[in-house]
């Protein structure tokens, strides 16, 4: 859970006040809330197109430290759906390239690369350093692994899923919301969508999902707005229909959700 105490009395610098002037002009967006972003650490588990988009928006919003976890190399098909990548990057370490672009965009950002597969052996140590996690994992089993471990260490997880021309975003808040396993069961996603090369993905839709993830993360860090838990937003782009699902519940026999009754 996001409970780490921070000294947010440190003032923003003149340069930060100027850079974040538009964001600070939003109702309720105080210098203290901006300082929470500056002092926050977010771990980005996987740099698929949603994860990369989310990392970009978090950096722009002023999150002070990002940990990028991805061991893949840039493929030609990545360039068509990812922001920040170009054909000149094909064959390079994706996390290193994204980190380099983010440093150029936001020189004050501390961005760290963990060029490794997110797996059961490193999951908890990666999460331990962060205030919250966002996942940009392409494999649905890895998304469940992220859920299991975030539930275990009580860290919020912002999940995004793409299925053809629709996407959904779910902010998992341990102790206040169901885990992803239970949410997928609620959604009828027990047979997880296929993943891997050629899975069907459009950059514009992935970008929408990644931006949504970033907005949810910013809300949690700044404590602006409402994170109700058990609340999933789904958008069908072809139908232009939003679906706001609010009664998702954890199963009583779930080892994670069951312990909170
Ligand atoms: Zn559960």
mmCIF file with all atom_site columns, N, CA, C and O in Angstrom, residues 156-188:
data_model
loop_
_atom_site.group_PDB
_atom_site.id
_atom_site.type_symbol
_atom_site.label_atom_id
_atom_site.label_alt_id
_atom_site.label_comp_id
_atom_site.label_asym_id
_atom_site.label_entity_id
_atom_site.label_seq_id
_atom_site.pdbx_PDB_ins_code
_atom_site.Cartn_x
_atom_site.Cartn_y
_atom_site.Cartn_z
_atom_site.occupancy
_atom_site.B_iso_or_equiv
_atom_site.pdbx_formal_charge
_atom_site.auth_seq_id
_atom_site.auth_comp_id
_atom_site.auth_asym_id
_atom_site.auth_atom_id
_atom_site.pdbx_PDB_model_num
ATOM 1   N N  . UNK A 1 156 ? 0.573   -0.967  -4.850  1.00 0.00 ? 156 UNK A N  1
ATOM 2   C CA . UNK A 1 156 ? -0.411  -0.797  -5.922  1.00 0.00 ? 156 UNK A CA 1
ATOM 3   C C  . UNK A 1 156 ? 0.189   -1.192  -7.268  1.00 0.00 ? 156 UNK A C  1
ATOM 4   O O  . UNK A 1 156 ? 1.379   -0.979  -7.519  1.00 0.00 ? 156 UNK A O  1
ATOM 5   N N  . UNK A 1 157 ? -0.668  -1.740  -8.116  1.00 0.00 ? 157 UNK A N  1
ATOM 6   C CA . UNK A 1 157 ? -0.264  -2.137  -9.468  1.00 0.00 ? 157 UNK A CA 1
ATOM 7   C C  . UNK A 1 157 ? -1.276  -1.574  -10.462 1.00 0.00 ? 157 UNK A C  1
ATOM 8   O O  . UNK A 1 157 ? -2.479  -1.800  -10.316 1.00 0.00 ? 157 UNK A O  1
ATOM 9   N N  . UNK A 1 158 ? -0.780  -0.832  -11.449 1.00 0.00 ? 158 UNK A N  1
ATOM 10  C CA . UNK A 1 158 ? -1.667  -0.317  -12.488 1.00 0.00 ? 158 UNK A CA 1
ATOM 11  C C  . UNK A 1 158 ? -1.530  -1.226  -13.701 1.00 0.00 ? 158 UNK A C  1
ATOM 12  O O  . UNK A 1 158 ? -0.477  -1.285  -14.339 1.00 0.00 ? 158 UNK A O  1
ATOM 13  N N  . UNK A 1 159 ? -2.611  -1.913  -14.008 1.00 0.00 ? 159 UNK A N  1
ATOM 14  C CA . UNK A 1 159 ? -2.629  -2.904  -15.089 1.00 0.00 ? 159 UNK A CA 1
ATOM 15  C C  . UNK A 1 159 ? -3.348  -2.340  -16.308 1.00 0.00 ? 159 UNK A C  1
ATOM 16  O O  . UNK A 1 159 ? -4.324  -1.586  -16.180 1.00 0.00 ? 159 UNK A O  1
ATOM 17  N N  . UNK A 1 160 ? -2.847  -2.675  -17.485 1.00 0.00 ? 160 UNK A N  1
ATOM 18  C CA . UNK A 1 160 ? -3.571  -2.377  -18.725 1.00 0.00 ? 160 UNK A CA 1
ATOM 19  C C  . UNK A 1 160 ? -3.596  -3.634  -19.575 1.00 0.00 ? 160 UNK A C  1
ATOM 20  O O  . UNK A 1 160 ? -2.601  -4.367  -19.655 1.00 0.00 ? 160 UNK A O  1
ATOM 21  N N  . UNK A 1 161 ? -4.718  -3.882  -20.196 1.00 0.00 ? 161 UNK A N  1
ATOM 22  C CA . UNK A 1 161 ? -4.846  -5.021  -21.098 1.00 0.00 ? 161 UNK A CA 1
ATOM 23  C C  . UNK A 1 161 ? -5.400  -4.571  -22.433 1.00 0.00 ? 161 UNK A C  1
ATOM 24  O O  . UNK A 1 161 ? -6.319  -3.732  -22.482 1.00 0.00 ? 161 UNK A O  1
ATOM 25  N N  . UNK A 1 162 ? -4.831  -5.082  -23.507 1.00 0.00 ? 162 UNK A N  1
ATOM 26  C CA . UNK A 1 162 ? -5.315  -4.786  -24.857 1.00 0.00 ? 162 UNK A CA 1
ATOM 27  C C  . UNK A 1 162 ? -5.895  -6.067  -25.439 1.00 0.00 ? 162 UNK A C  1
ATOM 28  O O  . UNK A 1 162 ? -5.244  -7.117  -25.405 1.00 0.00 ? 162 UNK A O  1
ATOM 29  N N  . UNK A 1 163 ? -7.092  -5.968  -25.964 1.00 0.00 ? 163 UNK A N  1
ATOM 30  C CA . UNK A 1 163 ? -7.697  -7.102  -26.658 1.00 0.00 ? 163 UNK A CA 1
ATOM 31  C C  . UNK A 1 163 ? -8.289  -6.567  -27.962 1.00 0.00 ? 163 UNK A C  1
ATOM 32  O O  . UNK A 1 163 ? -9.293  -5.841  -27.950 1.00 0.00 ? 163 UNK A O  1
ATOM 33  N N  . UNK A 1 164 ? -7.611  -6.858  -29.034 1.00 0.00 ? 164 UNK A N  1
ATOM 34  C CA . UNK A 1 164 ? -7.996  -6.365  -30.362 1.00 0.00 ? 164 UNK A CA 1
ATOM 35  C C  . UNK A 1 164 ? -8.165  -4.842  -30.325 1.00 0.00 ? 164 UNK A C  1
ATOM 36  O O  . UNK A 1 164 ? -7.199  -4.135  -30.067 1.00 0.00 ? 164 UNK A O  1
ATOM 37  N N  . UNK A 1 165 ? -9.397  -4.319  -30.563 1.00 0.00 ? 165 UNK A N  1
ATOM 38  C CA . UNK A 1 165 ? -9.588  -2.871  -30.624 1.00 0.00 ? 165 UNK A CA 1
ATOM 39  C C  . UNK A 1 165 ? -10.107 -2.290  -29.309 1.00 0.00 ? 165 UNK A C  1
ATOM 40  O O  . UNK A 1 165 ? -10.639 -1.184  -29.292 1.00 0.00 ? 165 UNK A O  1
ATOM 41  N N  . UNK A 1 166 ? -9.982  -3.014  -28.228 1.00 0.00 ? 166 UNK A N  1
ATOM 42  C CA . UNK A 1 166 ? -10.414 -2.469  -26.939 1.00 0.00 ? 166 UNK A CA 1
ATOM 43  C C  . UNK A 1 166 ? -9.269  -2.563  -25.938 1.00 0.00 ? 166 UNK A C  1
ATOM 44  O O  . UNK A 1 166 ? -8.311  -3.324  -26.132 1.00 0.00 ? 166 UNK A O  1
ATOM 45  N N  . UNK A 1 167 ? -9.380  -1.764  -24.914 1.00 0.00 ? 167 UNK A N  1
ATOM 46  C CA . UNK A 1 167 ? -8.395  -1.853  -23.827 1.00 0.00 ? 167 UNK A CA 1
ATOM 47  C C  . UNK A 1 167 ? -9.108  -1.648  -22.506 1.00 0.00 ? 167 UNK A C  1
ATOM 48  O O  . UNK A 1 167 ? -10.218 -1.104  -22.452 1.00 0.00 ? 167 UNK A O  1
ATOM 49  N N  . UNK A 1 168 ? -8.493  -2.117  -21.448 1.00 0.00 ? 168 UNK A N  1
ATOM 50  C CA . UNK A 1 168 ? -9.009  -1.832  -20.113 1.00 0.00 ? 168 UNK A CA 1
ATOM 51  C C  . UNK A 1 168 ? -7.854  -1.478  -19.190 1.00 0.00 ? 168 UNK A C  1
ATOM 52  O O  . UNK A 1 168 ? -6.697  -1.854  -19.440 1.00 0.00 ? 168 UNK A O  1
ATOM 53  N N  . UNK A 1 169 ? -8.171  -0.721  -18.161 1.00 0.00 ? 169 UNK A N  1
ATOM 54  C CA . UNK A 1 169 ? -7.174  -0.323  -17.158 1.00 0.00 ? 169 UNK A CA 1
ATOM 55  C C  . UNK A 1 169 ? -7.766  -0.600  -15.788 1.00 0.00 ? 169 UNK A C  1
ATOM 56  O O  . UNK A 1 169 ? -8.941  -0.326  -15.532 1.00 0.00 ? 169 UNK A O  1
ATOM 57  N N  . UNK A 1 170 ? -6.947  -1.171  -14.920 1.00 0.00 ? 170 UNK A N  1
ATOM 58  C CA . UNK A 1 170 ? -7.398  -1.517  -13.572 1.00 0.00 ? 170 UNK A CA 1
ATOM 59  C C  . UNK A 1 170 ? -6.309  -1.142  -12.572 1.00 0.00 ? 170 UNK A C  1
ATOM 60  O O  . UNK A 1 170 ? -5.148  -1.543  -12.729 1.00 0.00 ? 170 UNK A O  1
ATOM 61  N N  . UNK A 1 171 ? -6.682  -0.360  -11.575 1.00 0.00 ? 171 UNK A N  1
ATOM 62  C CA . UNK A 1 171 ? -5.745  0.007   -10.508 1.00 0.00 ? 171 UNK A CA 1
ATOM 63  C C  . UNK A 1 171 ? -5.953  -0.953  -9.342  1.00 0.00 ? 171 UNK A C  1
ATOM 64  O O  . UNK A 1 171 ? -6.959  -0.872  -8.633  1.00 0.00 ? 171 UNK A O  1
ATOM 65  N N  . UNK A 1 172 ? -5.015  -1.839  -9.185  1.00 0.00 ? 172 UNK A N  1
ATOM 66  C CA . UNK A 1 172 ? -5.113  -2.843  -8.120  1.00 0.00 ? 172 UNK A CA 1
ATOM 67  C C  . UNK A 1 172 ? -4.518  -2.283  -6.835  1.00 0.00 ? 172 UNK A C  1
ATOM 68  O O  . UNK A 1 172 ? -3.341  -1.924  -6.787  1.00 0.00 ? 172 UNK A O  1
ATOM 69  N N  . UNK A 1 173 ? -5.350  -2.170  -5.811  1.00 0.00 ? 173 UNK A N  1
ATOM 70  C CA . UNK A 1 173 ? -4.927  -1.614  -4.524  1.00 0.00 ? 173 UNK A CA 1
ATOM 71  C C  . UNK A 1 173 ? -5.033  -2.714  -3.471  1.00 0.00 ? 173 UNK A C  1
ATOM 72  O O  . UNK A 1 173 ? -6.127  -3.017  -2.989  1.00 0.00 ? 173 UNK A O  1
ATOM 73  N N  . UNK A 1 174 ? -3.926  -3.326  -3.102  1.00 0.00 ? 174 UNK A N  1
ATOM 74  C CA . UNK A 1 174 ? -3.978  -4.424  -2.123  1.00 0.00 ? 174 UNK A CA 1
ATOM 75  C C  . UNK A 1 174 ? -4.702  -4.004  -0.845  1.00 0.00 ? 174 UNK A C  1
ATOM 76  O O  . UNK A 1 174 ? -4.436  -2.945  -0.284  1.00 0.00 ? 174 UNK A O  1
ATOM 77  N N  . UNK A 1 175 ? -5.630  -4.814  -0.420  1.00 0.00 ? 175 UNK A N  1
ATOM 78  C CA . UNK A 1 175 ? -6.423  -4.501  0.768   1.00 0.00 ? 175 UNK A CA 1
ATOM 79  C C  . UNK A 1 175 ? -7.709  -3.769  0.445   1.00 0.00 ? 175 UNK A C  1
ATOM 80  O O  . UNK A 1 175 ? -8.630  -3.727  1.263   1.00 0.00 ? 175 UNK A O  1
ATOM 81  N N  . UNK A 1 176 ? -7.767  -3.180  -0.763  1.00 0.00 ? 176 UNK A N  1
ATOM 82  C CA . UNK A 1 176 ? -8.974  -2.423  -1.135  1.00 0.00 ? 176 UNK A CA 1
ATOM 83  C C  . UNK A 1 176 ? -9.609  -2.922  -2.417  1.00 0.00 ? 176 UNK A C  1
ATOM 84  O O  . UNK A 1 176 ? -10.704 -2.478  -2.768  1.00 0.00 ? 176 UNK A O  1
ATOM 85  N N  . UNK A 1 177 ? -8.898  -3.759  -3.152  1.00 0.00 ? 177 UNK A N  1
ATOM 86  C CA . UNK A 1 177 ? -9.470  -4.220  -4.414  1.00 0.00 ? 177 UNK A CA 1
ATOM 87  C C  . UNK A 1 177 ? -9.077  -5.671  -4.659  1.00 0.00 ? 177 UNK A C  1
ATOM 88  O O  . UNK A 1 177 ? -8.179  -6.208  -4.018  1.00 0.00 ? 177 UNK A O  1
ATOM 89  N N  . UNK A 1 178 ? -9.778  -6.261  -5.602  1.00 0.00 ? 178 UNK A N  1
ATOM 90  C CA . UNK A 1 178 ? -9.475  -7.637  -5.981  1.00 0.00 ? 178 UNK A CA 1
ATOM 91  C C  . UNK A 1 178 ? -8.134  -7.703  -6.695  1.00 0.00 ? 178 UNK A C  1
ATOM 92  O O  . UNK A 1 178 ? -7.641  -6.699  -7.220  1.00 0.00 ? 178 UNK A O  1
ATOM 93  N N  . UNK A 1 179 ? -7.551  -8.902  -6.707  1.00 0.00 ? 179 UNK A N  1
ATOM 94  C CA . UNK A 1 179 ? -6.319  -9.107  -7.457  1.00 0.00 ? 179 UNK A CA 1
ATOM 95  C C  . UNK A 1 179 ? -6.671  -9.320  -8.936  1.00 0.00 ? 179 UNK A C  1
ATOM 96  O O  . UNK A 1 179 ? -7.833  -9.507  -9.302  1.00 0.00 ? 179 UNK A O  1
ATOM 97  N N  . UNK A 1 180 ? -5.654  -9.299  -9.783  1.00 0.00 ? 180 UNK A N  1
ATOM 98  C CA . UNK A 1 180 ? -5.909  -9.463  -11.214 1.00 0.00 ? 180 UNK A CA 1
ATOM 99  C C  . UNK A 1 180 ? -6.497  -10.831 -11.535 1.00 0.00 ? 180 UNK A C  1
ATOM 100 O O  . UNK A 1 180 ? -7.313  -10.959 -12.446 1.00 0.00 ? 180 UNK A O  1
ATOM 101 N N  . UNK A 1 181 ? -6.079  -11.853 -10.811 1.00 0.00 ? 181 UNK A N  1
ATOM 102 C CA . UNK A 1 181 ? -6.635  -13.183 -11.087 1.00 0.00 ? 181 UNK A CA 1
ATOM 103 C C  . UNK A 1 181 ? -8.149  -13.167 -10.926 1.00 0.00 ? 181 UNK A C  1
ATOM 104 O O  . UNK A 1 181 ? -8.890  -13.725 -11.740 1.00 0.00 ? 181 UNK A O  1
ATOM 105 N N  . UNK A 1 182 ? -8.610  -12.525 -9.865  1.00 0.00 ? 182 UNK A N  1
ATOM 106 C CA . UNK A 1 182 ? -10.051 -12.471 -9.626  1.00 0.00 ? 182 UNK A CA 1
ATOM 107 C C  . UNK A 1 182 ? -10.739 -11.534 -10.616 1.00 0.00 ? 182 UNK A C  1
ATOM 108 O O  . UNK A 1 182 ? -11.861 -11.791 -11.057 1.00 0.00 ? 182 UNK A O  1
ATOM 109 N N  . UNK A 1 183 ? -10.073 -10.436 -10.977 1.00 0.00 ? 183 UNK A N  1
ATOM 110 C CA . UNK A 1 183 ? -10.655 -9.504  -11.949 1.00 0.00 ? 183 UNK A CA 1
ATOM 111 C C  . UNK A 1 183 ? -10.812 -10.183 -13.301 1.00 0.00 ? 183 UNK A C  1
ATOM 112 O O  . UNK A 1 183 ? -11.851 -10.067 -13.959 1.00 0.00 ? 183 UNK A O  1
ATOM 113 N N  . UNK A 1 184 ? -9.794  -10.921 -13.721 1.00 0.00 ? 184 UNK A N  1
ATOM 114 C CA . UNK A 1 184 ? -9.881  -11.613 -15.011 1.00 0.00 ? 184 UNK A CA 1
ATOM 115 C C  . UNK A 1 184 ? -11.032 -12.622 -14.980 1.00 0.00 ? 184 UNK A C  1
ATOM 116 O O  . UNK A 1 184 ? -11.746 -12.804 -15.962 1.00 0.00 ? 184 UNK A O  1
ATOM 117 N N  . UNK A 1 185 ? -11.200 -13.265 -13.839 1.00 0.00 ? 185 UNK A N  1
ATOM 118 C CA . UNK A 1 185 ? -12.294 -14.219 -13.708 1.00 0.00 ? 185 UNK A CA 1
ATOM 119 C C  . UNK A 1 185 ? -13.638 -13.503 -13.838 1.00 0.00 ? 185 UNK A C  1
ATOM 120 O O  . UNK A 1 185 ? -14.554 -13.963 -14.520 1.00 0.00 ? 185 UNK A O  1
ATOM 121 N N  . UNK A 1 186 ? -13.748 -12.300 -13.206 1.00 0.00 ? 186 UNK A N  1
ATOM 122 C CA . UNK A 1 186 ? -14.964 -11.487 -13.337 1.00 0.00 ? 186 UNK A CA 1
ATOM 123 C C  . UNK A 1 186 ? -15.236 -11.109 -14.781 1.00 0.00 ? 186 UNK A C  1
ATOM 124 O O  . UNK A 1 186 ? -16.376 -10.991 -15.214 1.00 0.00 ? 186 UNK A O  1
ATOM 125 N N  . UNK A 1 187 ? -14.168 -10.872 -15.533 1.00 0.00 ? 187 UNK A N  1
ATOM 126 C CA . UNK A 1 187 ? -14.298 -10.417 -16.921 1.00 0.00 ? 187 UNK A CA 1
ATOM 127 C C  . UNK A 1 187 ? -14.484 -11.575 -17.898 1.00 0.00 ? 187 UNK A C  1
ATOM 128 O O  . UNK A 1 187 ? -14.634 -11.362 -19.094 1.00 0.00 ? 187 UNK A O  1
ATOM 129 N N  . UNK A 1 188 ? -14.439 -12.788 -17.387 1.00 0.00 ? 188 UNK A N  1
ATOM 130 C CA . UNK A 1 188 ? -14.539 -13.932 -18.285 1.00 0.00 ? 188 UNK A CA 1
ATOM 131 C C  . UNK A 1 188 ? -13.265 -14.174 -19.054 1.00 0.00 ? 188 UNK A C  1
ATOM 132 O O  . UNK A 1 188 ? -13.291 -14.734 -20.150 1.00 0.00 ? 188 UNK A O  1
#
